[in-house]
């Protein structure tokens, strides 16, 4: 029946798009179509057979908050039998693995990868801990890939057996962080840049004014990478056949191992082709050679099953609100991938006033941004802390403005490889005077005061104007320092020493007093329940709450053109590099602080 509706609707949709008569559909007709899809999509769902392997594609994108789907993506998932979400939230992944741990129908987990992923190591650490709990229950984990990267191997190292294609490669060359410097290009095209900053390690402005990293920036990056790499070595060292020293030896001398070398040195247990792996899994799940494949269910499909089971057994009682702050912090409402200061502050204010909410967990995964927006959010966090517990859980990055909004948490959790700190402030002011003049464009201004056009981009700021802006940045930096002194109960002298815009790993941040405990999101939720003295009767509600498929369709189909239902292919290497360059430059559009003051990490801080 579902196939009938699926193909019928696809045919109707194709006709509508082809004829361009989407606007001619009546509201009633659209509602009928939406109802049909909704009904067909709410069937019994996939069944979980006995002796099933849970299939976990390590290339899946794991986010903190639920991603916003476009109408095309929502329709594509509904109309495609094999289509599954390429993104899951961290909480979904962890809870799904935990559900499988207690499910007698799930025999084991099969880890594999279909493409590269960009999940941060703090995220991977929480997933690995869930895999460890699964394995500790006595169940099997088998991992196979054609090539293993460090991030994938970080998870696979927990497996009972790691397999590699005979022509595969194991990457083991360490971590790197590459910065793109734009100063030369901006100068060439006549774009002027003026900066103010406080903190010798506050390197966010460097790509716009330098051609290489400053000694201070290089120092902090080297230390941060060293801490994250140390956690990697400590983690994979738990594998019996290899040691941290052995891994470092490969990093220092080879950078990668061919399949036979990886097997000989104990990084993988066995070399095998895909059909041989399938045959092994068939035998494990009780299938015969004649069967097409082994008994299996994918992680996203099993997540739907476990979600439904949890919904029927949902705990009643007091509510813990889980609020996500993921993305750049900007003034105003912000977009779907940003932390809008006004929007998040209102959400926190509503939760503070909600008597049913007994505790709040603020999950922060942000490099920071607008100082003004950070202050707006921080004030609401402080007010919540005065009336009910608010526990902060730091993800891959919770630094600069991300740490600003976290500082008043009743308790702060971070992973050892979380990027945090960066207590500093900068201002950056662009002007296009030279660029315009080269094209024959000039500007003239009439004003009633010497500083009336201080915000213009058509000329450089004067020395007097830069002095005013620097004073403002200095005051905001002092506010940041005082905030940490008060919220973390630390001596002012110590805060002054550990600030300076310096980035720290989670493990160092704990030693410095910036973080209370090492742990993940679930640890933060349990701590919130304990602080609120909720006992065993409580439930977690996520904010902002995600919309259903029907809501997405109605909101976007009734008033916008339907996007093509075609998956976007991965770009070629040259296009990918150009897209990355565009992302570097486009970050400037997020700089909307009314005072041009920003608490943000370096613009191009990526770890590979």
XYZ file of C-alpha atoms in Angstrom:
608
model
C 0.000 0.000 0.000
C 2.805 2.388 0.870
C 4.448 1.820 -2.517
C 1.131 2.642 -4.222
C 0.893 5.992 -2.452
C 4.576 6.626 -2.903
C 4.657 6.184 -6.659
C 1.243 7.752 -7.186
C 2.287 10.883 -5.327
C 5.633 10.958 -7.123
C 3.785 10.859 -10.453
C 1.396 13.630 -9.394
C 4.255 15.704 -8.066
C 6.237 15.320 -11.265
C 3.246 16.444 -13.297
C 2.707 19.469 -11.043
C 6.325 20.546 -11.259
C 6.511 19.871 -14.980
C 3.422 21.934 -15.775
C 4.320 24.670 -13.298
C 0.819 24.640 -11.809
C 1.778 24.223 -8.155
C 0.097 27.523 -7.376
C -3.178 26.276 -8.875
C -3.559 23.540 -6.261
C -6.222 24.275 -3.714
C -5.416 24.143 -0.022
C -7.830 21.260 0.350
C -6.124 19.292 -2.402
C -2.735 19.781 -0.817
C -4.035 18.731 2.566
C -5.403 15.529 1.043
C -2.001 14.761 -0.495
C -0.194 15.563 2.747
C -2.631 13.408 4.686
C -2.087 10.549 2.270
C 1.684 10.713 2.675
C 1.466 11.073 6.434
C -0.842 8.071 6.706
C 1.345 5.929 4.478
C 4.480 6.946 6.352
C 3.015 6.086 9.749
C 2.755 2.386 9.170
C 4.035 -0.192 11.579
C 7.602 0.590 10.570
C 10.477 -1.873 10.312
C 10.453 -5.050 12.343
C 13.486 -6.197 14.266
C 14.203 -9.865 13.646
C 15.980 -12.104 16.099
C 19.769 -12.374 15.753
C 20.002 -9.054 13.891
C 23.157 -7.029 13.426
C 22.811 -3.287 13.990
C 24.548 -1.631 11.010
C 26.309 1.643 11.861
C 27.658 3.703 8.966
C 30.539 5.685 10.462
C 30.321 8.285 7.692
C 27.018 9.501 9.142
C 27.014 13.152 10.154
C 26.348 13.399 13.900
C 25.031 16.743 15.099
C 23.934 18.048 18.482
C 20.514 19.393 17.582
C 18.034 17.993 15.094
C 18.950 19.306 11.623
C 16.410 21.421 9.786
C 15.124 19.547 6.738
C 14.276 21.219 3.480
C 10.984 20.257 1.889
C 12.904 18.405 -0.815
C 14.797 16.347 1.768
C 11.631 15.507 3.677
C 9.794 14.487 0.504
C 12.775 12.542 -0.765
C 12.961 10.477 2.435
C 9.226 9.785 2.288
C 9.160 8.805 -1.373
C 12.305 6.693 -1.400
C 12.137 3.173 -0.019
C 15.851 2.970 0.690
C 16.420 6.575 1.681
C 17.590 7.052 5.247
C 18.726 10.187 7.011
C 22.428 10.871 6.557
C 22.362 12.850 9.801
C 21.402 11.847 13.335
C 21.762 13.693 16.583
C 24.343 12.589 19.105
C 21.623 11.828 21.637
C 19.775 9.671 19.079
C 22.925 7.706 18.261
C 23.882 7.107 21.895
C 20.362 6.204 23.044
C 19.880 3.902 20.050
C 23.076 2.002 20.836
C 22.054 1.805 24.496
C 18.622 0.478 23.463
C 20.317 -2.168 21.323
C 22.460 -3.150 24.309
C 19.332 -4.184 26.209
C 17.537 -5.685 23.176
C 17.870 -9.470 22.971
C 17.021 -9.349 19.268
C 20.232 -7.430 18.507
C 23.157 -9.813 18.291
C 25.909 -7.321 17.567
C 26.975 -4.163 15.745
C 28.566 -3.989 12.321
C 30.656 -0.842 11.829
C 31.518 0.286 8.308
C 31.950 3.494 6.346
C 30.695 4.581 2.929
C 32.524 7.933 2.760
C 34.545 10.328 4.862
C 33.004 12.160 7.813
C 33.781 15.361 9.705
C 32.558 14.435 13.178
C 34.625 15.983 15.972
C 36.553 13.867 18.441
C 34.425 14.977 21.403
C 31.367 13.631 19.568
C 33.199 10.424 18.673
C 34.233 9.943 22.296
C 30.595 9.869 23.462
C 29.693 7.436 20.693
C 32.649 5.223 21.574
C 31.595 5.126 25.222
C 28.174 3.847 24.103
C 29.902 1.183 21.978
C 31.972 0.163 24.999
C 28.793 -0.316 27.052
C 27.386 -2.439 24.223
C 30.500 -4.596 24.153
C 30.638 -4.894 27.938
C 27.163 -6.475 27.806
C 28.711 -9.447 26.016
C 27.645 -8.570 22.490
C 29.852 -8.542 19.396
C 31.195 -5.593 17.408
C 32.731 -6.208 13.984
C 34.272 -3.394 11.932
C 35.143 -3.460 8.222
C 36.268 -0.831 5.742
C 38.185 -0.454 2.525
C 40.310 2.258 4.159
C 40.513 3.350 7.790
C 40.994 7.001 8.756
C 41.947 8.098 12.276
C 38.424 9.215 13.195
C 36.896 5.950 11.998
C 39.612 3.914 13.664
C 39.001 5.801 16.932
C 35.566 4.132 17.003
C 36.559 0.849 15.360
C 39.306 0.197 17.906
C 36.621 -0.870 20.390
C 35.615 -3.768 18.094
C 36.133 -7.462 18.764
C 37.427 -7.775 15.228
C 38.702 -5.132 12.776
C 38.798 -6.119 9.115
C 40.366 -4.343 6.146
C 40.166 -4.810 2.407
C 43.331 -6.536 1.098
C 44.087 -3.496 -1.076
C 43.109 -1.039 1.643
C 45.097 1.511 3.579
C 45.177 2.481 7.254
C 45.747 6.202 7.722
C 47.737 7.023 10.835
C 49.509 10.338 10.303
C 48.354 12.409 13.273
C 46.266 15.572 13.426
C 46.669 18.888 11.664
C 44.957 22.267 11.617
C 45.439 24.402 8.514
C 44.599 28.107 8.391
C 43.798 30.022 5.212
C 45.299 33.523 5.266
C 43.431 36.103 3.218
C 45.513 39.212 3.963
C 47.477 39.108 0.695
C 44.352 38.654 -1.411
C 42.465 41.421 0.381
C 45.403 43.766 -0.083
C 45.685 42.864 -3.760
C 42.063 43.716 -4.431
C 42.083 46.856 -2.316
C 40.065 45.758 0.719
C 41.340 47.415 3.871
C 41.250 45.717 7.265
C 41.607 47.374 10.658
C 41.516 45.336 13.848
C 41.359 45.778 17.589
C 41.876 42.971 20.033
C 42.708 42.041 23.608
C 44.627 38.873 24.378
C 47.873 37.884 22.731
C 46.393 34.486 21.813
C 43.205 35.926 20.258
C 44.124 34.882 16.735
C 40.716 35.153 15.057
C 41.810 38.292 13.189
C 45.098 36.863 11.954
C 43.853 35.420 8.648
C 42.813 38.946 7.632
C 45.999 40.796 8.609
C 48.855 38.268 8.479
C 50.205 35.777 5.968
C 51.095 33.124 8.540
C 50.311 32.227 12.138
C 51.763 34.303 14.937
C 54.062 32.490 17.400
C 51.337 32.684 20.059
C 48.697 31.212 17.751
C 51.006 28.411 16.683
C 51.862 27.668 20.329
C 48.250 27.292 21.445
C 47.294 25.243 18.389
C 50.201 22.877 18.914
C 49.236 22.376 22.564
C 45.574 21.808 21.732
C 46.374 19.280 19.006
C 48.779 17.559 21.387
C 46.039 17.174 24.020
C 43.518 15.806 21.530
C 46.098 13.449 20.058
C 47.052 12.266 23.542
C 43.435 11.281 24.146
C 43.454 9.420 20.811
C 46.571 7.464 21.781
C 45.226 6.660 25.247
C 41.972 5.415 23.740
C 43.367 3.150 21.008
C 46.019 1.895 23.446
C 43.209 -0.123 25.069
C 43.310 -2.415 22.052
C 45.365 -5.437 23.091
C 47.360 -5.887 19.882
C 48.783 -2.351 19.638
C 50.251 0.266 21.967
C 50.356 4.043 21.989
C 54.099 3.895 21.323
C 53.509 1.686 18.292
C 50.902 4.081 16.912
C 53.230 7.054 17.373
C 55.998 5.159 15.628
C 53.814 4.744 12.548
C 52.865 8.430 12.713
C 56.507 9.492 12.856
C 57.874 7.140 10.194
C 55.124 6.169 7.758
C 51.866 8.074 8.091
C 49.929 5.146 6.639
C 50.078 1.386 6.408
C 49.149 -0.867 3.528
C 46.705 -3.633 4.377
C 49.286 -6.376 4.890
C 51.402 -4.112 7.097
C 48.370 -3.106 9.163
C 47.594 -6.787 9.742
C 51.180 -7.680 10.591
C 51.455 -4.875 13.150
C 48.120 -5.707 14.793
C 46.144 -2.629 13.769
C 43.633 -4.899 12.038
C 42.830 -8.526 12.785
C 42.235 -9.857 9.317
C 42.143 -8.902 5.635
C 38.924 -9.692 3.803
C 36.857 -8.768 0.799
C 33.327 -7.480 1.298
C 31.706 -10.758 0.206
C 33.779 -12.619 2.781
C 32.615 -10.220 5.495
C 29.004 -10.734 4.433
C 29.496 -14.496 4.539
C 30.881 -14.210 8.080
C 27.928 -12.084 9.182
C 25.481 -14.491 7.533
C 26.893 -17.318 9.595
C 26.816 -15.195 12.735
C 23.140 -14.287 12.265
C 22.032 -17.792 11.282
C 21.584 -17.210 7.554
C 22.574 -19.661 4.819
C 24.733 -19.164 1.750
C 21.593 -18.921 -0.375
C 20.329 -15.928 1.559
C 20.943 -12.574 -0.071
C 22.572 -11.007 2.978
C 22.800 -11.239 6.749
C 20.014 -10.355 9.196
C 20.388 -6.646 9.798
C 18.793 -3.311 10.638
C 20.449 0.047 10.122
C 21.041 2.471 12.970
C 18.537 5.081 11.642
C 15.786 2.468 11.155
C 16.398 0.919 14.550
C 16.342 4.414 16.043
C 12.753 4.757 14.805
C 11.866 1.458 16.480
C 13.549 2.332 19.775
C 12.025 5.840 19.713
C 8.556 4.316 19.414
C 9.280 1.883 22.239
C 10.559 4.668 24.482
C 7.504 6.773 23.671
C 5.185 4.059 24.986
C 7.284 3.739 28.139
C 8.039 7.435 28.569
C 8.754 8.399 32.121
C 6.286 10.797 33.614
C 6.973 13.430 36.194
C 9.204 16.483 36.248
C 10.777 17.800 33.112
C 14.435 18.432 32.338
C 14.725 20.826 29.396
C 17.587 20.075 26.995
C 18.424 23.253 25.064
C 20.818 23.321 22.112
C 23.155 26.235 21.339
C 24.829 25.072 18.145
C 26.521 27.351 15.623
C 27.789 30.935 15.414
C 26.444 33.308 18.055
C 24.854 36.312 16.326
C 22.774 39.267 17.435
C 19.031 39.114 16.847
C 17.051 36.027 15.916
C 19.727 34.342 13.796
C 19.272 31.672 11.136
C 18.680 27.932 11.418
C 22.412 27.210 11.724
C 23.134 30.080 14.100
C 22.626 30.816 17.783
C 20.475 33.938 17.723
C 21.025 35.857 20.953
C 17.440 37.103 21.228
C 15.942 33.771 20.181
C 17.913 31.618 22.615
C 17.470 34.149 25.433
C 13.686 34.035 24.975
C 13.745 30.232 25.006
C 15.710 30.201 28.258
C 13.447 32.866 29.745
C 10.356 30.784 28.951
C 11.933 27.706 30.541
C 12.865 29.683 33.648
C 9.248 30.709 34.083
C 7.870 27.234 33.346
C 7.109 25.569 36.676
C 7.018 22.132 35.051
C 10.694 22.496 34.097
C 12.750 21.574 37.145
C 16.201 21.723 35.558
C 17.861 22.791 32.309
C 20.748 21.252 30.378
C 22.394 23.688 27.960
C 24.304 21.830 25.250
C 26.864 24.221 23.754
C 28.625 23.520 20.480
C 29.703 26.970 19.351
C 32.923 28.820 18.482
C 31.331 32.040 19.763
C 30.590 35.229 17.863
C 28.840 38.421 18.899
C 29.848 39.668 22.361
C 26.531 41.484 22.749
C 24.495 38.371 21.911
C 26.673 36.276 24.241
C 25.923 38.681 27.084
C 22.178 38.547 26.366
C 22.227 34.743 26.553
C 24.526 34.662 29.580
C 22.166 36.832 31.578
C 19.341 34.328 31.113
C 21.634 31.451 32.093
C 22.555 33.345 35.262
C 18.897 33.985 36.110
C 18.020 30.311 35.625
C 20.913 29.286 37.890
C 19.418 31.439 40.643
C 16.093 29.568 40.550
C 16.799 26.051 39.258
C 19.821 23.970 38.187
C 21.230 24.619 34.733
C 23.993 22.213 33.725
C 26.206 22.951 30.720
C 27.372 20.157 28.417
C 30.164 21.190 26.040
C 30.434 19.447 22.684
C 33.285 19.595 20.196
C 33.690 23.363 20.606
C 32.452 25.663 23.371
C 34.914 28.510 23.294
C 35.064 32.294 23.428
C 31.407 33.385 23.211
C 30.529 29.711 23.614
C 32.315 29.762 26.971
C 30.802 33.164 27.835
C 27.275 31.711 27.730
C 28.409 28.614 29.664
C 30.198 30.262 32.563
C 27.215 30.588 34.930
C 26.196 26.947 34.622
C 25.488 25.227 37.936
C 27.947 22.620 36.708
C 29.978 22.468 33.486
C 30.829 19.194 31.721
C 33.314 18.821 28.856
C 35.108 16.009 27.106
C 38.939 15.837 27.328
C 39.079 16.767 23.631
C 36.531 19.607 23.769
C 37.895 22.936 22.493
C 37.106 25.608 25.077
C 38.440 28.758 26.737
C 39.567 31.484 24.307
C 38.625 34.240 26.765
C 39.376 37.277 24.632
C 37.768 39.937 22.467
C 38.489 41.398 19.038
C 36.995 43.868 16.616
C 37.419 43.805 12.844
C 36.506 46.627 10.479
C 36.666 46.319 6.690
C 36.693 49.121 4.140
C 36.501 49.101 0.332
C 37.862 52.581 -0.386
C 40.858 51.402 -2.387
C 38.793 48.747 -4.197
C 36.225 51.355 -5.222
C 38.785 53.951 -6.213
C 40.484 51.475 -8.549
C 37.154 51.104 -10.346
C 36.573 54.865 -10.497
C 34.122 54.905 -7.584
C 34.411 57.628 -4.945
C 32.341 58.687 -1.951
C 31.530 61.997 -0.327
C 29.809 62.452 3.015
C 28.053 65.249 4.869
C 27.728 64.823 8.642
C 26.784 66.699 11.794
C 29.509 65.218 13.976
C 33.048 63.894 13.485
C 32.021 60.309 14.268
C 28.656 60.182 12.491
C 29.978 57.789 9.824
C 32.183 55.664 12.055
C 30.391 52.542 10.793
C 31.046 53.211 7.108
C 32.946 50.722 4.961
C 33.887 53.360 2.382
C 36.996 54.614 4.218
C 39.487 53.517 6.888
C 38.846 54.600 10.478
C 40.902 57.462 11.794
C 43.358 57.052 14.660
C 40.862 58.717 16.997
C 38.093 56.352 15.903
C 40.325 53.303 16.341
C 41.212 54.492 19.848
C 37.510 54.725 20.731
C 36.853 51.237 19.370
C 39.885 49.825 21.197
C 38.620 51.306 24.473
C 35.285 49.609 23.927
C 36.958 46.263 23.177
C 39.081 46.683 26.321
C 35.949 47.250 28.424
C 34.217 44.195 26.953
C 37.320 42.102 27.648
C 37.329 43.317 31.251
C 33.658 42.378 31.470
C 34.541 38.904 30.207
C 37.260 38.538 32.859
C 34.992 39.731 35.666
C 32.298 37.352 34.463
C 34.642 34.380 34.827
C 35.910 35.575 38.221
C 32.355 35.806 39.557
C 30.779 32.773 37.899
C 33.669 30.356 38.428
C 34.812 31.798 41.780
C 38.403 32.117 40.582
C 41.031 34.680 41.596
C 41.222 37.632 39.209
C 44.970 37.168 38.731
C 44.528 33.541 37.690
C 41.748 34.388 35.238
C 43.931 37.100 33.727
C 46.703 34.554 33.202
C 44.566 31.817 31.629
C 42.571 34.244 29.453
C 44.433 36.254 26.788
C 42.297 34.559 24.142
C 44.054 31.233 24.780
C 42.342 28.047 23.618
C 42.381 25.056 25.974
C 41.399 21.412 25.725
C 38.668 20.135 28.020
C 41.117 18.244 30.213
C 43.264 21.335 30.721
C 40.188 23.504 31.255
C 39.171 21.217 34.123
C 42.597 21.556 35.726
C 42.356 25.347 35.390
C 38.895 25.498 36.968
C 37.037 26.498 33.807
C 35.263 23.120 33.692
C 33.873 21.100 36.600
C 33.784 17.540 35.313
C 34.786 15.415 32.351
C 31.747 13.783 30.803
C 29.233 13.774 27.987
C 25.672 14.864 27.402
C 24.108 12.000 29.327
C 26.346 12.740 32.317
C 25.100 16.325 32.267
C 21.455 15.198 32.164
C 21.955 12.854 35.123
C 23.719 15.629 37.033
C 20.792 17.988 36.376
C 18.359 15.381 37.726
C 20.519 14.927 40.810
C 20.892 18.659 41.468
C 17.123 19.096 41.127
C 16.562 16.103 43.427
C 14.176 14.480 40.959
C 14.838 10.872 41.912
C 13.794 8.431 39.162
C 10.666 10.205 37.964
C 11.678 12.662 35.270
C 11.714 13.076 31.504
C 13.783 15.039 28.992
C 12.255 17.471 26.486
C 14.419 18.961 23.745
C 14.357 22.610 22.671
C 13.871 24.011 20.135
C 11.335 21.296 19.392
C 11.626 19.722 15.958
C 8.845 19.905 13.401
C 7.110 16.918 11.834
C 7.268 16.130 8.141
C 3.703 17.363 7.668
C 4.592 20.694 9.286
C 7.645 21.115 7.102
C 5.668 20.283 3.985
C 2.792 22.629 4.794
C 5.111 25.475 5.743
C 7.306 25.248 2.695
C 5.108 23.764 -0.007
C 2.326 26.335 0.442
C 4.153 29.401 -0.748
C 7.459 28.401 -2.279
C 8.645 26.570 -5.344
C 9.315 22.912 -4.899
C 13.006 22.111 -4.981
C 14.271 19.296 -7.164
C 14.192 15.921 -5.440
C 17.709 15.056 -6.488
C 20.500 14.267 -4.023
C 23.487 16.604 -4.253
C 26.621 14.705 -5.312
C 29.879 15.156 -3.430
C 31.996 17.880 -5.098
C 35.262 17.169 -6.851
C 38.454 18.176 -4.959
C 38.824 21.548 -6.730
C 35.208 22.505 -6.119
C 35.500 21.401 -2.500
C 38.539 23.659 -2.032
C 36.720 26.615 -3.576
C 33.712 25.967 -1.356
C 35.973 25.945 1.692
C 37.513 29.262 0.606
C 34.022 30.689 0.184
C 33.124 29.526 3.693
C 36.228 31.241 5.071
C 35.256 34.562 3.526
C 31.509 34.247 4.151
C 32.069 33.976 7.902
C 32.344 37.768 7.798
C 28.568 37.950 7.232
C 28.066 36.597 10.770
C 29.839 39.613 12.247
C 26.736 41.611 13.122
C 27.515 42.768 16.647
C 26.267 46.348 17.040
C 29.566 47.364 18.662
C 31.790 45.347 16.284
C 33.104 43.371 19.251
C 33.465 39.619 18.984
C 34.337 36.717 21.225
C 35.099 34.023 18.707
C 37.615 31.299 17.955
C 40.046 31.610 15.035
C 38.015 31.659 11.841
C 39.541 28.608 10.197
C 40.053 26.377 13.208
C 39.637 22.867 11.816
C 41.321 19.668 12.902
C 42.157 17.004 10.330
